[in-house]
Tab-separated table of C-alpha atoms in Angstrom:
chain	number	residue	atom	x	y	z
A	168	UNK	CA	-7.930	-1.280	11.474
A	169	UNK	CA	-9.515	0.600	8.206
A	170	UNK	CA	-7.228	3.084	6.921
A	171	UNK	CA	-8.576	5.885	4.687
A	172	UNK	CA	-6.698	8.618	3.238
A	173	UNK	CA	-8.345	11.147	0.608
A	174	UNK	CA	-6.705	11.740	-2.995
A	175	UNK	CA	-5.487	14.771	-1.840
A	176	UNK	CA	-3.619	14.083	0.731
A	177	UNK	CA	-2.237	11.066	-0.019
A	178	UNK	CA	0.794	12.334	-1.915
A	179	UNK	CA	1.906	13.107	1.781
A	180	UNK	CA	2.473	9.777	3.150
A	181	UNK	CA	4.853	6.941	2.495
A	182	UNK	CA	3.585	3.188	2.460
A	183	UNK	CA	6.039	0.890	2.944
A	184	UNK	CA	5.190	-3.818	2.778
A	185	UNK	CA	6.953	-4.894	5.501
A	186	UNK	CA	7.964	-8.294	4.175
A	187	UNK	CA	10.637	-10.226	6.347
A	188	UNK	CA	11.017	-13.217	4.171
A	189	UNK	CA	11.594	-11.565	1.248
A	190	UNK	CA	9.012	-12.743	-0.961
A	191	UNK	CA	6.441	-11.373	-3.547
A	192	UNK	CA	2.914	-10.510	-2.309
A	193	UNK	CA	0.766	-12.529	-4.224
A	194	UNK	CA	-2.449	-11.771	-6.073
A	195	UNK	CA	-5.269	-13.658	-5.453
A	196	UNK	CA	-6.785	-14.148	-8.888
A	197	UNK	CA	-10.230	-15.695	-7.634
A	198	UNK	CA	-10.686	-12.018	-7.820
A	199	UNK	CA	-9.601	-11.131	-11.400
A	200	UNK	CA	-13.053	-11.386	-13.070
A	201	UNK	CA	-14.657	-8.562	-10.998
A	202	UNK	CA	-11.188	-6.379	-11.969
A	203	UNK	CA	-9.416	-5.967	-8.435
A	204	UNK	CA	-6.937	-8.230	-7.198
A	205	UNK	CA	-6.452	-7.859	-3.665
A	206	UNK	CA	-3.422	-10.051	-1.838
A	207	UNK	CA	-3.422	-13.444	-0.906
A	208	UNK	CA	-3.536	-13.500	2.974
A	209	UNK	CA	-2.471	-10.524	5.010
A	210	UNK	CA	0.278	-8.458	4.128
A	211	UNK	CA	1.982	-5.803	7.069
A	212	UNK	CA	2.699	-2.341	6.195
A	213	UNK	CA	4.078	0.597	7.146
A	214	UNK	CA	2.184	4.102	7.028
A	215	UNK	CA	4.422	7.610	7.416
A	216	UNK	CA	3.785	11.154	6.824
A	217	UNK	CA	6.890	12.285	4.651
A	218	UNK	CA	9.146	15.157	5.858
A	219	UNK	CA	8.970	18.285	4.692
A	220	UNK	CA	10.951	19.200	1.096
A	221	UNK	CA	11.730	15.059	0.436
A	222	UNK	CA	9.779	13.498	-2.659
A	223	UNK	CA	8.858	14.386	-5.668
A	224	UNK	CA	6.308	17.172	-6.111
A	225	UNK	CA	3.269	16.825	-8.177
């Protein structure tokens, strides 16, 4: 599944890493010389629209 949100509306969703185990997501620095480092393996997440009034405004 590709997810795509634009800049503007992104300020109204939460992501959340669902991480069971408890550990770090890892970089994967074969990566780091084209400047993005994406994680190593797949990582679960979360996506939800925030309620009305909570956050922080920008």
């Amino acid at each position: 599944m590709v997810v795509v949100v634009s800049g503007g509306r992104i300020q109204s969703y939460e992501i959340e890493l669902v991480r069971e185990d408890g550990e770090e997501v890892e970089p994967d620095l074969r990566w780091f010389p084209l400047g993005g480092l994406p994680p190593v393996g797949k990582v679960p997440f979360r996506i939800r629209r925030k309620r009305a009034g909570s956050g922080m405004s920008y």
